[in-house]
mmCIF file of C-alpha atoms in Angstrom:
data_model
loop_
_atom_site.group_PDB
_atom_site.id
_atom_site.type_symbol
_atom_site.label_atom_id
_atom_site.label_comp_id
_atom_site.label_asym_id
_atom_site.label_seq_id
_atom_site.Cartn_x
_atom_site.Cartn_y
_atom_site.Cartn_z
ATOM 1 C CA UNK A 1 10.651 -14.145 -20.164
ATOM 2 C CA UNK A 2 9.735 -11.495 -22.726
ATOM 3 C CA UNK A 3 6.465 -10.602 -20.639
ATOM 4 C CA UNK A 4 7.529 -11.579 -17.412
ATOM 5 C CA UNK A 5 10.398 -8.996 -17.213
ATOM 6 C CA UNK A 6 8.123 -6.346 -18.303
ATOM 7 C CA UNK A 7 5.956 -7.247 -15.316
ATOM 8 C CA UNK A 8 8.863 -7.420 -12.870
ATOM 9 C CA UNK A 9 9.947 -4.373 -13.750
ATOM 10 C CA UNK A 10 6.030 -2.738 -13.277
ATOM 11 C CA UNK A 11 6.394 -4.004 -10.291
ATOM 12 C CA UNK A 12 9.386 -2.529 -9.043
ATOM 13 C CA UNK A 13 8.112 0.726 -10.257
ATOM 14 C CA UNK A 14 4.558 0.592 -8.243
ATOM 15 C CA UNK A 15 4.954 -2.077 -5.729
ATOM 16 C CA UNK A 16 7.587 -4.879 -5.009
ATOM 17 C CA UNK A 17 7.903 -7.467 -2.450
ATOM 18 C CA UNK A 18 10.926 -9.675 -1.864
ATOM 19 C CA UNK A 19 12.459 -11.901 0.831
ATOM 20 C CA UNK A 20 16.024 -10.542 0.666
ATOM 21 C CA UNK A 21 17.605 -7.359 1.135
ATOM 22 C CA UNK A 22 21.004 -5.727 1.154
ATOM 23 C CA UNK A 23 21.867 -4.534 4.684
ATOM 24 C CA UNK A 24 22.353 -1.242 2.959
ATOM 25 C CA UNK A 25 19.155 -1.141 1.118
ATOM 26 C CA UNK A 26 18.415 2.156 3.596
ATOM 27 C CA UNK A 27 14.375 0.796 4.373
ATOM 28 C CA UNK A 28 14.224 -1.142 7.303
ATOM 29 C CA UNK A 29 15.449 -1.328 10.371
ATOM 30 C CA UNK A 30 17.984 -4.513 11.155
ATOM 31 C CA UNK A 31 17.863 -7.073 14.177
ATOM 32 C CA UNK A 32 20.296 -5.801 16.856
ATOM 33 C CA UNK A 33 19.365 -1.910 16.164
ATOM 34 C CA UNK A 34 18.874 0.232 19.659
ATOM 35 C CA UNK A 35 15.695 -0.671 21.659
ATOM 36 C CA UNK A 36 13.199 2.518 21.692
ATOM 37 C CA UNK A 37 11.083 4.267 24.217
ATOM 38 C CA UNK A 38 7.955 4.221 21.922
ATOM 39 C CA UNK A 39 7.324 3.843 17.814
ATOM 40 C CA UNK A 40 4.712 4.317 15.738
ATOM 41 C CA UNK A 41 3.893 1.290 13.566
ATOM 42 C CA UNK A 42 1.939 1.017 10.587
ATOM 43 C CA UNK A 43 2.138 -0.680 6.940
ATOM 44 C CA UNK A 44 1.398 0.962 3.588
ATOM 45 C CA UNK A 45 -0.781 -1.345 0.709
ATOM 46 C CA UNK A 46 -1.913 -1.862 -2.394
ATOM 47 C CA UNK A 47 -5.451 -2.339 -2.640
ATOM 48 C CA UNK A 48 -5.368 -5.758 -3.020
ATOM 49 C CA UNK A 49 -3.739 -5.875 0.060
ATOM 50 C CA UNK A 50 0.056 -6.295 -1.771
ATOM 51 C CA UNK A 51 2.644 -4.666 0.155
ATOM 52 C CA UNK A 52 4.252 -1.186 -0.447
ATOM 53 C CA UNK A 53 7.849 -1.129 -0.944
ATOM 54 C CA UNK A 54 9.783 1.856 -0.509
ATOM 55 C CA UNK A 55 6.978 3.737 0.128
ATOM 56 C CA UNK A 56 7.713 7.290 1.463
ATOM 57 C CA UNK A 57 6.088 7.886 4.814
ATOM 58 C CA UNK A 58 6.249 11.350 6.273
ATOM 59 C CA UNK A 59 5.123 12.158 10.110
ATOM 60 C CA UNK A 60 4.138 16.038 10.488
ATOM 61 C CA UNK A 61 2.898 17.606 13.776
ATOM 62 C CA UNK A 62 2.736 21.976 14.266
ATOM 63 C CA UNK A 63 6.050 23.121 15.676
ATOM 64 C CA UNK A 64 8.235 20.474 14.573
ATOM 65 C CA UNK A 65 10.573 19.313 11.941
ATOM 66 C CA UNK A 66 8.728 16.296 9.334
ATOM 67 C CA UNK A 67 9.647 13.004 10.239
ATOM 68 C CA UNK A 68 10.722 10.505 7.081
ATOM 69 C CA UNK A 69 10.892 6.444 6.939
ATOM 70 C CA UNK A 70 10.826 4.250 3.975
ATOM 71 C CA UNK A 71 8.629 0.930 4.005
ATOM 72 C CA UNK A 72 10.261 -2.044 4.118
ATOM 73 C CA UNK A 73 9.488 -5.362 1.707
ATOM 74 C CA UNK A 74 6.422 -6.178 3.857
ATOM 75 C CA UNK A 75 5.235 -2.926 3.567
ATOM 76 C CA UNK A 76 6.022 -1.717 7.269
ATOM 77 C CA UNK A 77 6.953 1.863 8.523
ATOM 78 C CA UNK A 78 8.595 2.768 11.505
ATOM 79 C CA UNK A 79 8.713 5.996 13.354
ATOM 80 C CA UNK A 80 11.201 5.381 16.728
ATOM 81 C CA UNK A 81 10.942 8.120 19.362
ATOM 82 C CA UNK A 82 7.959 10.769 18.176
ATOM 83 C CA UNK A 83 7.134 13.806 20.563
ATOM 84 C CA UNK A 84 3.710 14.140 21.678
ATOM 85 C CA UNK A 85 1.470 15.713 18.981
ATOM 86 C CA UNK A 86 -1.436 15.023 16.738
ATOM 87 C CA UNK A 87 0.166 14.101 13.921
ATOM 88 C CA UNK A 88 -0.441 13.668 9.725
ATOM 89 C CA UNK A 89 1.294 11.305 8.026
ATOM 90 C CA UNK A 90 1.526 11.063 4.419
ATOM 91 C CA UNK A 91 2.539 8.130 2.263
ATOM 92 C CA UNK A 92 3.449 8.103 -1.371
ATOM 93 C CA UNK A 93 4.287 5.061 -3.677
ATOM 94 C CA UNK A 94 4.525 6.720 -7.760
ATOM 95 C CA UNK A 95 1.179 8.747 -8.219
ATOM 96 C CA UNK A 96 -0.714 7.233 -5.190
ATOM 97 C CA UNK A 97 -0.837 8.855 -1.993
ATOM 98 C CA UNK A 98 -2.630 8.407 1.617
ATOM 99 C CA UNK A 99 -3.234 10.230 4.899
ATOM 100 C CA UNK A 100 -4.238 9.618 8.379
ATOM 101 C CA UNK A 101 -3.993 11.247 11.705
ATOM 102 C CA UNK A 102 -3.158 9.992 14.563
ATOM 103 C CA UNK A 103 -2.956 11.678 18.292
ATOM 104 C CA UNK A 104 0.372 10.329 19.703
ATOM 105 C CA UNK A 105 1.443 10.166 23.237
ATOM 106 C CA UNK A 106 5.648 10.000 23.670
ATOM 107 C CA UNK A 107 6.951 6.347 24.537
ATOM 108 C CA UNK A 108 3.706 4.458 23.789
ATOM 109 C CA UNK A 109 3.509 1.746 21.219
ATOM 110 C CA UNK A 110 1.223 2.286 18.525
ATOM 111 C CA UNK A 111 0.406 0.203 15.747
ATOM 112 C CA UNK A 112 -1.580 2.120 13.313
ATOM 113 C CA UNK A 113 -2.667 -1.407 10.805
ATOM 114 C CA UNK A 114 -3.126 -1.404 7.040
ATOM 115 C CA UNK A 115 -3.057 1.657 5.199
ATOM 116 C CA UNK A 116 -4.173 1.113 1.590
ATOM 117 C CA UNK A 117 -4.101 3.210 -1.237
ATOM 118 C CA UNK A 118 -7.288 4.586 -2.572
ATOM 119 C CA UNK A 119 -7.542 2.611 -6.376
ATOM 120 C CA UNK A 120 -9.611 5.383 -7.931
ATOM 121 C CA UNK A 121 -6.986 8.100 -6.746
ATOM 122 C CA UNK A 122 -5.374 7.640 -9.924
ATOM 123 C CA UNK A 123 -6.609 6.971 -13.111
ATOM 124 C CA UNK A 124 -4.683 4.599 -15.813
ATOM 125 C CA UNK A 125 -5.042 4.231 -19.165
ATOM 126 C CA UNK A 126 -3.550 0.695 -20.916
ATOM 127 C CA UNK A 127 -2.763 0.681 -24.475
ATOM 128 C CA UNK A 128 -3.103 -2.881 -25.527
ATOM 129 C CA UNK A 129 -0.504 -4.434 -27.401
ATOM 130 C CA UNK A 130 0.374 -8.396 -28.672
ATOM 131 C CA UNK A 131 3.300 -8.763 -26.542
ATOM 132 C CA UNK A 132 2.522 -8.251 -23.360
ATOM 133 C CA UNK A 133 -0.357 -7.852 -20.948
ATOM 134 C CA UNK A 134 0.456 -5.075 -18.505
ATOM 135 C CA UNK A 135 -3.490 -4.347 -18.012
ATOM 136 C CA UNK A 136 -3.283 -7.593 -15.885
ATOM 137 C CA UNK A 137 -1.195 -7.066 -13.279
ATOM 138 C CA UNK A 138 -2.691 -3.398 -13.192
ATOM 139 C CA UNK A 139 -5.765 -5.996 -12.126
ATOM 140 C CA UNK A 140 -4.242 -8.037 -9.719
ATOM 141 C CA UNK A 141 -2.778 -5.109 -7.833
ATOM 142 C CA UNK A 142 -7.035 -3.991 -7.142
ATOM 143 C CA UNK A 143 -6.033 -1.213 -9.447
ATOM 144 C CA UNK A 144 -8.591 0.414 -11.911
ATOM 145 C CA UNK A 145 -7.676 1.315 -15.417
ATOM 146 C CA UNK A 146 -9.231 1.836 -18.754
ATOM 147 C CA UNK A 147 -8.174 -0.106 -21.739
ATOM 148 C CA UNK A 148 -7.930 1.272 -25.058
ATOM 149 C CA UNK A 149 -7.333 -1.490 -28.116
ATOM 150 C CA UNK A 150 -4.086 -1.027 -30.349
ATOM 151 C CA UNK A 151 -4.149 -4.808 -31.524
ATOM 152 C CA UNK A 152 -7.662 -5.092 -33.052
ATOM 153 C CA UNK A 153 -8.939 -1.430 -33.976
ATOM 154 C CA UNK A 154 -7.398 1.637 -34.151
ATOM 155 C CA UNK A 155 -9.804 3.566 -31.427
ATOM 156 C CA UNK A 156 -6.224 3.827 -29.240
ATOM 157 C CA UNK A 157 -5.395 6.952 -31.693
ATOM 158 C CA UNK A 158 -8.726 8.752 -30.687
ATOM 159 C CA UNK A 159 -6.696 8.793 -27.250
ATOM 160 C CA UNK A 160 -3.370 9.985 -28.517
ATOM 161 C CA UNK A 161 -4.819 12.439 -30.818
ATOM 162 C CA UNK A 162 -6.628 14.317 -28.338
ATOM 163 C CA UNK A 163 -4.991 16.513 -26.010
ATOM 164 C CA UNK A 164 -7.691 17.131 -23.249
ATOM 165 C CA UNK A 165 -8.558 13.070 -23.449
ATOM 166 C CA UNK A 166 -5.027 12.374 -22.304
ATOM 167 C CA UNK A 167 -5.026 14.998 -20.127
ATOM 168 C CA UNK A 168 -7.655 12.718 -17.947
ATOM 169 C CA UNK A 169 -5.136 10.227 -17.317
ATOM 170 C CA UNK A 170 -2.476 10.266 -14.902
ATOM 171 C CA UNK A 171 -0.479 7.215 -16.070
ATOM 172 C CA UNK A 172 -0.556 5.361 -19.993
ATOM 173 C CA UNK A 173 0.865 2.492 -20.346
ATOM 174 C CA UNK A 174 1.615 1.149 -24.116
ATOM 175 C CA UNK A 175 2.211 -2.503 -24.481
ATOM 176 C CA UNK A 176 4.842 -3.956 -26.531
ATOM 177 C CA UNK A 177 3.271 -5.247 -30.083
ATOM 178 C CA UNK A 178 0.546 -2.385 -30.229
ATOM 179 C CA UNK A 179 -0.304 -1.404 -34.096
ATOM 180 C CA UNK A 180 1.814 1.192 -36.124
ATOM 181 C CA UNK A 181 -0.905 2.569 -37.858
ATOM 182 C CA UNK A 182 -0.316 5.363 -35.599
ATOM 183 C CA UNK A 183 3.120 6.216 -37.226
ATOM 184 C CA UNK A 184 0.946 8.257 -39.753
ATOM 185 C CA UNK A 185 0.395 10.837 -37.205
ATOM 186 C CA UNK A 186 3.795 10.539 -35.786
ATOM 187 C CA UNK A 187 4.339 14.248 -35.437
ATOM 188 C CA UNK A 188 0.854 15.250 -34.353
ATOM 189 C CA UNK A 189 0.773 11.936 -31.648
ATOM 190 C CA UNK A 190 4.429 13.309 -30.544
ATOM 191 C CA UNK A 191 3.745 16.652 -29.425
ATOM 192 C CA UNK A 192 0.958 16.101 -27.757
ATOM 193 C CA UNK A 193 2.322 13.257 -25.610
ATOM 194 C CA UNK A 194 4.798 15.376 -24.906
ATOM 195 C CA UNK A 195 2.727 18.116 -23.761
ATOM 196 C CA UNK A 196 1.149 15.634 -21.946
ATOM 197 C CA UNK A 197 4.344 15.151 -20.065
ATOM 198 C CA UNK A 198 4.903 18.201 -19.378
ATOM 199 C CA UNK A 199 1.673 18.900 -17.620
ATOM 200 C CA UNK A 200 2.916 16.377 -15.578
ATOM 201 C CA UNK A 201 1.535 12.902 -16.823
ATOM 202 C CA UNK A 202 3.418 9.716 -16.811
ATOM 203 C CA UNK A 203 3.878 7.303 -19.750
ATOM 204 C CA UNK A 204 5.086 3.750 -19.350
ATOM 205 C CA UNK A 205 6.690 2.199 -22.641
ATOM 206 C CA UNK A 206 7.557 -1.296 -23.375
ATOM 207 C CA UNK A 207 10.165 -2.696 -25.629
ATOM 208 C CA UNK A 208 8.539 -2.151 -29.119
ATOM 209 C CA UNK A 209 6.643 0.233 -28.412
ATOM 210 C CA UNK A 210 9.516 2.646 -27.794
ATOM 211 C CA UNK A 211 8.500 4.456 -31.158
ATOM 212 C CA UNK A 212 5.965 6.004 -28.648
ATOM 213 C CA UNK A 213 9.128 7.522 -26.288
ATOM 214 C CA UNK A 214 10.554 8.618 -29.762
ATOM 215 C CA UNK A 215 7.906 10.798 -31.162
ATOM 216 C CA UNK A 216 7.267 12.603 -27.694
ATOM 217 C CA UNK A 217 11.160 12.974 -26.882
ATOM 218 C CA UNK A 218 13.280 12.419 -29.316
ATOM 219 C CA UNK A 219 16.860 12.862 -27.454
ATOM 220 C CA UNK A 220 14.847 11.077 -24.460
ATOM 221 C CA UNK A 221 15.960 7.346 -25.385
ATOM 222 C CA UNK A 222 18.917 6.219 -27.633
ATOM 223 C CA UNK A 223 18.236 3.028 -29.345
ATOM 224 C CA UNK A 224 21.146 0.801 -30.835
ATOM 225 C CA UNK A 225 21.423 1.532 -34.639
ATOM 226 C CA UNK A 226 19.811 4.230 -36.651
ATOM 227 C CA UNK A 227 17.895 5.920 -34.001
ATOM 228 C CA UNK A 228 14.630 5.931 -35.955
ATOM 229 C CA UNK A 229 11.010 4.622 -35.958
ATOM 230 C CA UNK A 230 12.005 1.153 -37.814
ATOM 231 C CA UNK A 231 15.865 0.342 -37.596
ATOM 232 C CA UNK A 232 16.756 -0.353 -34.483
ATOM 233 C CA UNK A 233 15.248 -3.472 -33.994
ATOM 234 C CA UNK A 234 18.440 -5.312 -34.362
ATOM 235 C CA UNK A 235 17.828 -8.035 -31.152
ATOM 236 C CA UNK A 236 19.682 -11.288 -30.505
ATOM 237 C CA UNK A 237 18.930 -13.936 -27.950
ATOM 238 C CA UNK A 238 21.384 -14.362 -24.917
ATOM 239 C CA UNK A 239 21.998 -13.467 -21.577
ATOM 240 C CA UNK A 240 23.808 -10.124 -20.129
ATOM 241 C CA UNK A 241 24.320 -9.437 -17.272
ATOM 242 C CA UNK A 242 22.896 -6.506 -15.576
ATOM 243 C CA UNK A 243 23.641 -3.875 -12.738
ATOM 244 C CA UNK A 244 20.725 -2.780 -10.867
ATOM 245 C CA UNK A 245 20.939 1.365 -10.107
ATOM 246 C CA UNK A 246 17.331 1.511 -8.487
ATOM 247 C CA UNK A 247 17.272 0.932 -4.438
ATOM 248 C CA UNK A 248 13.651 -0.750 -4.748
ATOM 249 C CA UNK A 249 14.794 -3.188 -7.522
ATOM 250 C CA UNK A 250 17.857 -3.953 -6.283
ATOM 251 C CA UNK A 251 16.093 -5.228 -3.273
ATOM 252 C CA UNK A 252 13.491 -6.952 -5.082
ATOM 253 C CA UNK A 253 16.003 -9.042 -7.206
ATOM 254 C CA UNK A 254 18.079 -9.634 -3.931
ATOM 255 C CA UNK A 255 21.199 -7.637 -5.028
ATOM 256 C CA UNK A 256 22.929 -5.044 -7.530
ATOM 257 C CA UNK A 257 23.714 -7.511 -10.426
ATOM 258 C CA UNK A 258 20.754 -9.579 -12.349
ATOM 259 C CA UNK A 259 21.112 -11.811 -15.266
ATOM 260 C CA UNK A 260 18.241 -10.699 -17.926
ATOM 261 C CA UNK A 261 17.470 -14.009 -20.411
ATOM 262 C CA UNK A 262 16.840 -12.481 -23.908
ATOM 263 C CA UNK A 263 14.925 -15.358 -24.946
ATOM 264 C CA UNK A 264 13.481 -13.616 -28.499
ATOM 265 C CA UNK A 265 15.605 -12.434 -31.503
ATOM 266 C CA UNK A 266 13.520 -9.549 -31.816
ATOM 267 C CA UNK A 267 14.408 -7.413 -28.856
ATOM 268 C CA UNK A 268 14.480 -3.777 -29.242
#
């Protein structure tokens, strides 16, 4: 459960697929909605040919207002009732984005296909860790990313030491178990992820590796206990029950409230 939640929740974050969805969820379009004079049809993917979900899809032609839709859990867009126009239409999942054109004439139906996003668009760096394996679903998705060992050398710090070497990657990703050995350098590794940040990269942090959220933003993240590098690991196994904020997950686990199985006594 320990890894598999991690992965759940990647996949919320880049791209989810479910079977169930609240009639409010806001992303597709319900049986019994208003026939239309003509829609433009396409779906959004990962490139392994996974689906999209909650993808945003924007329609923009000169003259008129941008058109928005959200894709649904298959990965399907809908645009009901478009003027004539050549049109642009932009999709964004996270850091990934697409576009293609189409010329569109009023009240046809137009089915655009697949749309995939382009895997070298955005470039991902994995920090390996014990605990988890977040490089491999990175994989399965037909996403590219390089991998930089934190369980069997310490070459990971070349990365976090060096400014302009982070500053090639849009996304990190730390696993949960990578080495401490880093904690040497704690205030040195800090500010630069956080500069790193700032210039607008992403970092991805899980469980015991939230040291890592620490040194770059301290008032970021509060643990439970003393709010330091070592003390708050104070974990115990059980189950709580959980209330799902995010529109994507909540669709994904098929409703607002999950149950998360703390199967470890080491949870951070």
């Amino acid at each position: 459960m320990h890894t598999a939640l991690r992965l759940v929740l990647l996949v919320a974050i880049v791209f989810a697929v479910s079977c169930n969805r609240p009639t409010d969820d806001g992303f597709s379009r319900s049986e019994g909605d208003d026939p239309v004079d003509g829609e433009v049809t396409g779906r959004i993917c990962a490139p392994s040919g996974d689906a999209v979900f909650g993808a945003d899809v924007v329609a923009r032609t000169p003259g008129l207002n941008d058109v928005e839709e959200f894709t649904d859990e298959s990965g399907r867009f809908i645009f009901a009732n478009l003027p004539s126009g050549l049109y642009s239409f932009e999709a964004s999942k996270g850091s990934y984005s697409l576009t293609f054109e189409l010329n569109y004439t009023a009240g046809t139906q137009v089915d655009v296909g697949d749309n995939c996003l382009d895997p070298s668009s955005v470039r991902i760096a994995v920090v390996t860790g014990f605990y988890d394996s977040i490089g491999d679903m990175i994989s399965s998705l037909g996403l590219q990313a390089d991998v930089w060992s934190a369980t069997d050398s310490d070459e990971y710090q070349t990365l976090l030491m060096d400014p302009d070497l982070l500053a090639d990657y849009d996304v990190i990703f730390f696993n949960c178990g990578m080495s401490e050995s880093w904690g040497g350098q704690y205030d040195a590794i800090g500010a630069n992820l956080d500069e790193y940040v700032r210039n607008g990269g992403n970092l991805y942090v899980s469980d015991l590796a939230f040291p890592i959220l620490e040194a770059a933003r301290p008032d970021f993240l509060d643990m439970a206990g003393e709010d330091n590098f070592e003390a708050p690991r104070v974990g115990m196994q059980g189950t709580v029950l959980a209330t799902v904020l995010d529109p994507v997950l909540s669709v994904s686990f098929g409703g607002r409230a999950v149950e998360i199985d703390y199967d470890l006594s080491g949870w951070a």
